[in-house]
CSV table of C-alpha atoms in Angstrom, one decimal:
chain,number,residue,atom,x,y,z
A,1,MET,CA,0.0,0.1,0.0
A,2,PRO,CA,1.8,3.1,-1.2
A,3,ALA,CA,1.6,6.1,1.2
A,4,LYS,CA,-1.3,8.3,1.5
A,5,GLY,CA,-0.6,12.1,0.9
A,6,VAL,CA,-1.6,14.5,3.6
A,7,SER,CA,-5.1,16.1,2.8
A,8,ARG,CA,-4.8,19.7,2.9
A,9,VAL,CA,-7.9,21.7,3.6
A,10,GLY,CA,-8.8,25.3,4.9
A,11,GLY,CA,-11.7,27.4,6.1
A,12,LEU,CA,-13.4,24.3,7.8
A,13,GLY,CA,-14.5,26.3,10.8
A,14,THR,CA,-12.5,23.8,13.0
A,15,ALA,CA,-13.3,25.5,16.5
A,16,VAL,CA,-17.0,25.1,15.8
A,17,VAL,CA,-16.7,21.5,14.4
A,18,LEU,CA,-14.5,20.4,17.3
A,19,SER,CA,-16.9,21.4,19.9
A,20,GLY,CA,-19.5,19.1,18.3
A,21,ALA,CA,-16.9,16.4,18.0
A,22,VAL,CA,-16.2,16.5,21.7
A,23,ALA,CA,-20.0,16.2,22.5
A,24,THR,CA,-20.3,13.3,20.0
A,25,ALA,CA,-17.4,11.5,21.7
A,26,ALA,CA,-18.9,11.8,25.0
A,27,VAL,CA,-22.3,10.4,23.9
A,28,LEU,CA,-20.5,7.4,22.1
A,29,THR,CA,-19.8,5.8,25.6
A,30,SER,CA,-23.2,4.7,25.7
A,31,CYS,CA,-23.1,3.2,22.1
A,32,GLY,CA,-21.7,-0.2,21.0
A,33,THR,CA,-21.1,-2.3,17.9
A,34,SER,CA,-21.4,-6.1,17.4
A,35,ASN,CA,-18.1,-7.7,16.3
A,36,SER,CA,-18.9,-11.5,17.1
A,37,ALA,CA,-18.1,-12.7,13.4
A,38,ALA,CA,-14.8,-14.5,12.9
A,39,PRO,CA,-12.0,-12.3,11.6
A,40,GLU,CA,-12.1,-11.7,7.9
A,41,GLN,CA,-9.1,-12.9,6.0
A,42,PRO,CA,-7.6,-9.9,4.2
A,43,SER,CA,-6.8,-10.4,0.5
A,44,ARG,CA,-5.8,-7.5,-1.4
A,45,ALA,CA,-2.7,-6.5,-3.6
A,46,ALA,CA,-1.5,-2.8,-3.2
A,47,PRO,CA,-1.9,-0.7,-6.5
A,48,SER,CA,1.0,1.3,-7.5
A,49,ARG,CA,0.4,5.0,-7.2
A,50,SER,CA,1.8,8.3,-6.2
A,51,PRO,CA,0.1,10.7,-3.7
A,52,SER,CA,-0.9,14.2,-4.7
A,53,ARG,CA,0.0,16.9,-2.2
A,54,SER,CA,-0.8,20.5,-2.0
A,55,ALA,CA,-0.1,23.2,0.6
A,56,PRO,CA,-2.9,24.2,3.1
A,57,SER,CA,-5.0,27.1,2.0
A,58,ALA,CA,-5.5,28.0,5.9
A,59,THR,CA,-3.4,27.1,8.9
A,60,PRO,CA,-5.0,24.1,10.7
A,61,SER,CA,-6.1,24.9,14.2
A,62,ARG,CA,-3.9,23.5,17.1
A,63,GLY,CA,-5.2,21.3,19.8
A,64,ALA,CA,-4.4,22.3,23.5
A,65,PRO,CA,-1.2,21.0,24.8
A,66,SER,CA,-1.7,17.8,26.7
A,67,LYS,CA,-1.3,18.1,30.5
A,68,SER,CA,-0.4,14.6,31.1
A,69,PRO,CA,3.3,13.8,32.2
A,70,THR,CA,5.9,13.0,29.7
A,71,PRO,CA,6.0,9.1,29.1
A,72,SER,CA,9.0,7.0,29.6
A,73,ALA,CA,11.3,6.4,26.7
A,74,SER,CA,10.5,2.5,26.7
A,75,PRO,CA,7.2,0.7,25.5
A,76,SER,CA,4.6,1.2,28.2
A,77,ARG,CA,1.0,0.3,28.9
A,78,SER,CA,-1.6,3.1,28.9
A,79,ALA,CA,-3.3,1.4,31.7
A,80,PRO,CA,-2.4,-2.0,33.6
A,81,GLY,CA,-3.1,-4.9,31.4
A,82,THR,CA,-4.3,-2.9,28.3
A,83,VAL,CA,-2.2,-1.8,25.4
A,84,ARG,CA,1.4,-1.5,24.7
A,85,LEU,CA,2.6,1.8,23.3
A,86,PRO,CA,5.4,2.5,20.9
A,87,PRO,CA,8.7,3.4,22.3
A,88,LEU,CA,9.6,7.2,22.2
A,89,HIS,CA,11.7,8.6,19.4
A,90,ALA,CA,12.8,5.0,18.3
A,91,ASP,CA,14.1,4.2,14.6
A,92,PHE,CA,11.2,3.5,12.6
A,93,ASP,CA,10.5,1.8,9.1
A,94,TYR,CA,7.4,2.4,7.1
A,95,GLN,CA,6.8,-0.8,5.1
A,96,ILE,CA,3.1,-0.4,4.0
A,97,GLY,CA,4.2,-0.9,0.5
A,98,GLY,CA,5.6,-4.4,1.0
A,99,ALA,CA,7.3,-6.2,4.1
A,100,TYR,CA,11.1,-6.8,4.1
A,101,PRO,CA,13.8,-7.4,6.8
A,102,PRO,CA,13.9,-4.1,8.8
A,103,PRO,CA,17.3,-2.4,8.7
A,104,ALA,CA,19.6,-2.5,11.6
A,105,GLY,CA,18.5,-0.4,14.6
A,106,VAL,CA,14.7,-0.4,13.7
A,107,ARG,CA,12.6,-0.8,16.7
A,108,ILE,CA,9.1,0.0,15.3
A,109,VAL,CA,7.6,-1.0,11.8
A,110,SER,CA,4.3,-0.3,10.2
A,111,ARG,CA,3.0,-3.1,7.7
A,112,ASP,CA,-0.2,-3.6,5.8
A,113,ARG,CA,-2.7,-5.9,7.7
A,114,THR,CA,-2.1,-8.6,5.0
A,115,ALA,CA,1.6,-8.9,6.0
A,116,ALA,CA,3.0,-10.7,9.1
A,117,PRO,CA,4.6,-8.7,11.9
A,118,ALA,CA,8.3,-8.3,12.2
A,119,PRO,CA,9.7,-10.7,14.9
A,120,GLY,CA,11.0,-8.8,18.1
A,121,LEU,CA,9.9,-5.4,17.0
A,122,TYR,CA,6.8,-3.1,17.9
A,123,ASN,CA,4.5,-3.8,15.0
A,124,ILE,CA,1.8,-1.4,13.6
A,125,CYS,CA,-1.0,-2.8,11.4
A,126,TYR,CA,-2.1,-0.6,8.5
A,127,VAL,CA,-5.8,-0.6,7.9
A,128,ASN,CA,-7.7,1.7,5.4
A,129,ALA,CA,-10.6,2.3,7.5
A,130,PHE,CA,-12.5,5.2,6.0
A,131,GLN,CA,-12.4,4.5,2.4
A,132,ALA,CA,-12.7,1.3,0.3
A,133,GLN,CA,-9.7,0.0,-1.5
A,134,HIS,CA,-10.4,0.2,-5.3
A,135,ASP,CA,-10.2,-3.6,-5.6
A,136,GLU,CA,-12.4,-4.1,-2.6
A,137,ARG,CA,-15.2,-1.7,-3.5
A,138,ALA,CA,-17.3,-4.4,-5.0
A,139,SER,CA,-17.2,-6.4,-1.8
A,140,TRP,CA,-18.9,-3.4,0.3
A,141,PRO,CA,-22.6,-3.2,0.6
A,142,ALA,CA,-23.8,-0.6,-1.8
A,143,ASP,CA,-25.5,1.4,0.8
A,144,LEU,CA,-22.2,1.9,2.7
A,145,LEU,CA,-20.6,3.6,-0.1
A,146,LEU,CA,-21.1,7.5,0.4
A,147,ARG,CA,-23.2,8.7,-2.5
A,148,ASP,CA,-24.1,12.4,-3.5
A,149,ALA,CA,-27.5,13.8,-4.1
A,150,ASP,CA,-27.6,12.1,-7.5
A,151,GLY,CA,-26.6,8.8,-6.2
A,152,LYS,CA,-23.2,8.8,-7.4
A,153,VAL,CA,-20.5,7.3,-5.3
A,154,VAL,CA,-18.0,9.9,-3.8
A,155,VAL,CA,-14.6,9.1,-4.7
A,156,ASP,CA,-11.2,10.3,-3.3
A,157,GLU,CA,-9.9,11.4,-6.7
A,158,ASP,CA,-6.2,11.4,-5.7
A,159,TRP,CA,-6.6,7.6,-4.9
A,160,GLY,CA,-9.7,6.4,-6.8
A,161,GLU,CA,-11.1,5.0,-3.6
A,162,ALA,CA,-14.8,5.2,-2.7
A,163,LEU,CA,-15.6,7.1,0.7
A,164,LEU,CA,-17.3,4.9,3.2
A,165,ASP,CA,-20.7,6.3,4.5
A,166,ILE,CA,-20.2,6.8,8.4
A,167,GLY,CA,-22.8,9.6,8.5
A,168,THR,CA,-25.3,7.9,10.7
A,169,THR,CA,-25.0,5.7,14.0
A,170,ALA,CA,-26.2,2.7,12.3
A,171,LYS,CA,-24.0,2.9,9.3
A,172,ARG,CA,-21.0,3.6,11.5
A,173,GLN,CA,-21.7,0.5,13.4
A,174,ARG,CA,-22.0,-1.6,10.3
A,175,VAL,CA,-18.8,-0.2,8.8
A,176,ALA,CA,-16.9,-0.5,12.1
A,177,ALA,CA,-18.1,-4.2,12.3
A,178,ARG,CA,-16.1,-5.0,9.2
A,179,VAL,CA,-13.0,-2.9,10.0
A,180,ASN,CA,-12.9,-4.4,13.5
A,181,ARG,CA,-12.6,-7.8,12.0
A,182,TRP,CA,-9.6,-6.7,10.1
A,183,ILE,CA,-8.3,-5.3,13.5
A,184,ASP,CA,-9.2,-8.9,14.9
A,185,GLY,CA,-6.8,-10.2,12.3
A,186,CYS,CA,-4.0,-7.6,13.3
A,187,ALA,CA,-4.4,-8.7,16.9
A,188,ALA,CA,-4.4,-12.5,15.8
A,189,LYS,CA,-1.3,-12.2,14.0
A,190,GLY,CA,0.6,-10.4,16.9
A,191,PHE,CA,0.7,-6.8,15.9
A,192,ASP,CA,0.9,-4.4,18.8
A,193,ALA,CA,-1.0,-1.4,17.3
A,194,VAL,CA,-3.3,-0.5,14.5
A,195,GLU,CA,-3.1,2.4,12.0
A,196,PRO,CA,-6.6,3.4,10.7
A,197,ASP,CA,-5.9,5.4,7.5
A,198,ASN,CA,-8.0,8.3,5.8
A,199,TYR,CA,-9.4,9.7,9.3
A,200,ASP,CA,-9.4,13.0,7.2
A,201,SER,CA,-11.8,11.6,4.4
A,202,TYR,CA,-14.6,13.8,5.7
A,203,THR,CA,-12.6,16.7,4.2
A,204,ARG,CA,-13.0,15.1,0.7
A,205,SER,CA,-16.8,14.3,1.1
A,206,HIS,CA,-18.2,17.6,-0.5
A,207,GLY,CA,-19.9,18.3,3.0
A,208,LEU,CA,-21.7,15.1,3.2
A,209,LEU,CA,-19.6,14.0,6.2
A,210,THR,CA,-18.3,16.1,9.2
A,211,ALA,CA,-15.7,15.8,11.6
A,212,ASN,CA,-18.2,14.8,14.2
A,213,ASP,CA,-18.9,11.6,11.9
A,214,ALA,CA,-15.1,10.9,11.7
A,215,THR,CA,-14.6,11.2,15.5
A,216,ALA,CA,-17.6,9.0,16.2
A,217,PHE,CA,-16.4,6.3,14.1
A,218,ILE,CA,-12.7,6.5,15.3
A,219,THR,CA,-14.0,6.0,18.7
A,220,LEU,CA,-15.8,2.8,17.7
A,221,LEU,CA,-12.5,1.5,16.3
A,222,SER,CA,-10.4,2.8,19.4
A,223,ARG,CA,-12.7,1.1,21.8
A,224,HIS,CA,-12.5,-2.3,19.8
A,225,ALA,CA,-8.6,-2.1,19.3
A,226,HIS,CA,-8.2,-1.6,23.2
A,227,ALA,CA,-10.4,-4.5,23.8
A,228,ARG,CA,-8.1,-6.6,21.6
A,229,HIS,CA,-5.1,-5.1,23.6
A,230,LEU,CA,-3.8,-3.2,20.5
A,231,ALA,CA,-2.8,0.5,20.8
A,232,ILE,CA,-4.3,2.9,18.1
A,233,ALA,CA,-2.7,5.6,16.1
A,234,GLN,CA,-4.2,8.8,14.9
A,235,LYS,CA,-3.2,9.1,11.2
A,236,ASN,CA,-2.8,12.6,10.1
A,237,THR,CA,-5.6,15.1,10.5
A,238,VAL,CA,-3.9,17.5,12.7
A,239,GLU,CA,-7.0,19.6,13.2
A,240,LEU,CA,-8.5,16.9,15.5
A,241,ALA,CA,-5.3,16.0,17.4
A,242,GLY,CA,-6.6,18.0,20.5
A,243,LEU,CA,-9.4,15.6,20.9
A,244,ARG,CA,-7.2,12.4,21.0
A,245,LYS,CA,-7.6,11.6,24.8
A,246,ARG,CA,-11.5,11.9,24.5
A,247,LEU,CA,-11.5,9.5,21.4
A,248,GLY,CA,-9.1,6.9,22.9
A,249,LEU,CA,-6.1,7.5,20.5
A,250,ASP,CA,-2.7,6.5,21.8
A,251,PHE,CA,-0.3,7.9,19.4
A,252,ALA,CA,0.2,9.6,16.1
A,253,VAL,CA,1.5,8.6,12.6
A,254,ALA,CA,2.1,12.0,10.7
A,255,GLU,CA,3.0,12.2,7.1
A,256,GLU,CA,5.0,15.5,6.2
A,257,CYS,CA,4.3,17.2,9.5
A,258,ALA,CA,7.6,18.9,9.2
A,259,GLU,CA,7.1,20.1,5.6
A,260,TYR,CA,3.7,21.6,6.6
A,261,ASP,CA,4.8,22.9,10.1
A,262,GLU,CA,2.4,20.5,12.1
A,263,CYS,CA,4.9,18.4,14.1
A,264,GLY,CA,4.8,20.7,17.0
A,265,ALA,CA,1.0,20.3,17.3
A,266,TYR,CA,1.3,16.4,17.1
A,267,ALA,CA,4.0,16.4,19.7
A,268,ARG,CA,2.1,18.5,22.1
A,269,ALA,CA,-1.1,16.5,21.8
A,270,PHE,CA,0.5,13.2,22.0
A,271,ASP,CA,3.3,13.8,24.4
A,272,ASN,CA,6.0,13.4,21.9
A,273,ARG,CA,4.7,9.9,20.9
A,274,VAL,CA,4.7,10.6,17.3
A,275,ILE,CA,6.0,8.7,14.2
A,276,VAL,CA,6.9,11.2,11.3
A,277,ILE,CA,7.3,10.1,7.6
A,278,GLU,CA,8.6,12.8,5.4
A,279,TYR,CA,8.8,12.3,1.7
A,280,SER,CA,11.6,14.6,0.8
A,281,ASP,CA,15.2,15.4,1.9
A,282,SER,CA,14.0,18.8,2.8
A,283,GLY,CA,11.3,17.6,4.9
A,284,LEU,CA,13.6,15.1,6.7
A,285,ARG,CA,16.0,18.0,7.5
A,286,LYS,CA,13.3,20.0,8.7
A,287,ALA,CA,12.1,17.3,10.9
A,288,ARG,CA,15.5,16.6,12.4
A,289,SER,CA,16.1,20.2,13.0
A,290,GLY,CA,13.1,20.5,15.2
A,291,PHE,CA,12.5,17.2,16.6
A,292,ALA,CA,15.6,14.9,16.4
A,293,GLY,CA,15.7,12.9,19.6
A,294,LYS,CA,12.0,13.8,20.5
A,295,LEU,CA,10.1,12.0,17.6
A,296,SER,CA,10.5,9.0,15.6
A,297,ILE,CA,11.5,10.3,12.1
A,298,VAL,CA,12.0,8.5,8.6
A,299,ARG,CA,12.4,9.5,5.0
A,300,ARG,CA,10.8,7.3,2.7
A,301,ASP,CA,9.8,7.3,-1.0
A,302,VAL,CA,6.1,8.2,-1.9
A,303,ASP,CA,5.4,4.7,-3.1
A,304,VAL,CA,6.9,3.1,0.1
A,305,SER,CA,8.9,0.8,-2.2
A,306,THR,CA,10.8,-2.2,-1.0
A,307,PRO,CA,14.7,-2.6,-1.2
A,308,GLY,CA,15.8,-3.4,-4.8
A,309,SER,CA,13.2,-1.1,-6.4
A,310,ALA,CA,14.6,1.6,-8.3
A,311,ASP,CA,12.4,4.1,-6.4
A,312,TYR,CA,13.3,2.8,-2.9
A,313,VAL,CA,14.4,5.4,-0.4
A,314,ARG,CA,14.9,5.2,3.4
A,315,LYS,CA,16.8,7.7,5.3
A,316,VAL,CA,16.9,8.7,8.9
A,317,ARG,CA,19.5,11.6,8.8
C-alpha cells in the first residue's frame, strides 16, 4: 500500500466543528457495535500509485497541549493490562508498500494488515478504515458507499477510492463491524497497534460527512482495538489532534508534518509519541532540525517501495 498524501484543507470552521466532536465522543460511551463474527481474511494487492500533495489554504487549528506527564522512553501500557505503546523517538520503518527485513537499529515498523509482523519489534498494522480500496469496493454493501444527491459514489480522486458512509450511527456501526474484523486479524497475527488510515476523508466528502462523523467512527475503532489489547494511532488530521484523549487515540502517525509545520501540534497533543514520515530530503532535514531526539522520524519514497526497487528510499539523517 503506497503512502497516503496528507489532505490539505482550509476554512473548515474547525473550532465550531471540534466542539460538536467533543459532544459526539462523550455520547458514544453509551453506544456499542457487534463484532462477534470471525476475523475476515484480508486479501488485497496494493496498487502502485503516487500521492498528490498541496499546501494548506489555511493554517490548521492546534489542539491544546496535553497536560499529562511525559511518558517514559520505553514501551509502556496506557493502563495496567491494556495496550502496549510504541517506544519514544525510536528508529522506525514504514513498510506498508511491502514487508522486508527491517534495517539494523529499527525498533518500530508499520506493515499492511495482509503482512506478518516483524519478529522482536513493535509492529503497527495498517488498515484503510475510512475508504474502500479500489480492488475491494465491490465487496462493500452498496449502501455503505457514500453517495451524493444524484446517487453517485463519492470518490477520493487522488486515490480512486470510494468514501465509506459513516454519516449515521447505524452505518458507522456496520462499517466498524467490518473494519473491526480486520483489527481482530491484526491482533491474531501478533501486531501491537493499528493505524487506521483516511481519518481525514470527511474533508473530501463535499460536505456530506463531518468531523463529528469521523470522531464518532474512530471512537468505535479505538474502543475495539483496546479490547483486543492493541494501541491505536491517529493518522494525520492535525486539526483533530486535540481530541485524542477523548477519542481513545494513543499515538500519532503523521505524514509530512515537518513539511507543513504540524509536528509541534502532534508532539504537544501526543506527548511526543509521534511517528513522522517525510517524503523529501528537505522535509527530513526540517523534521530533524526541530524534533530529532523527540519524535520517531524517517524519510521514505512516496510509493513506500521495497529494497531493490529503483524508487526505494529510506533515510533517517
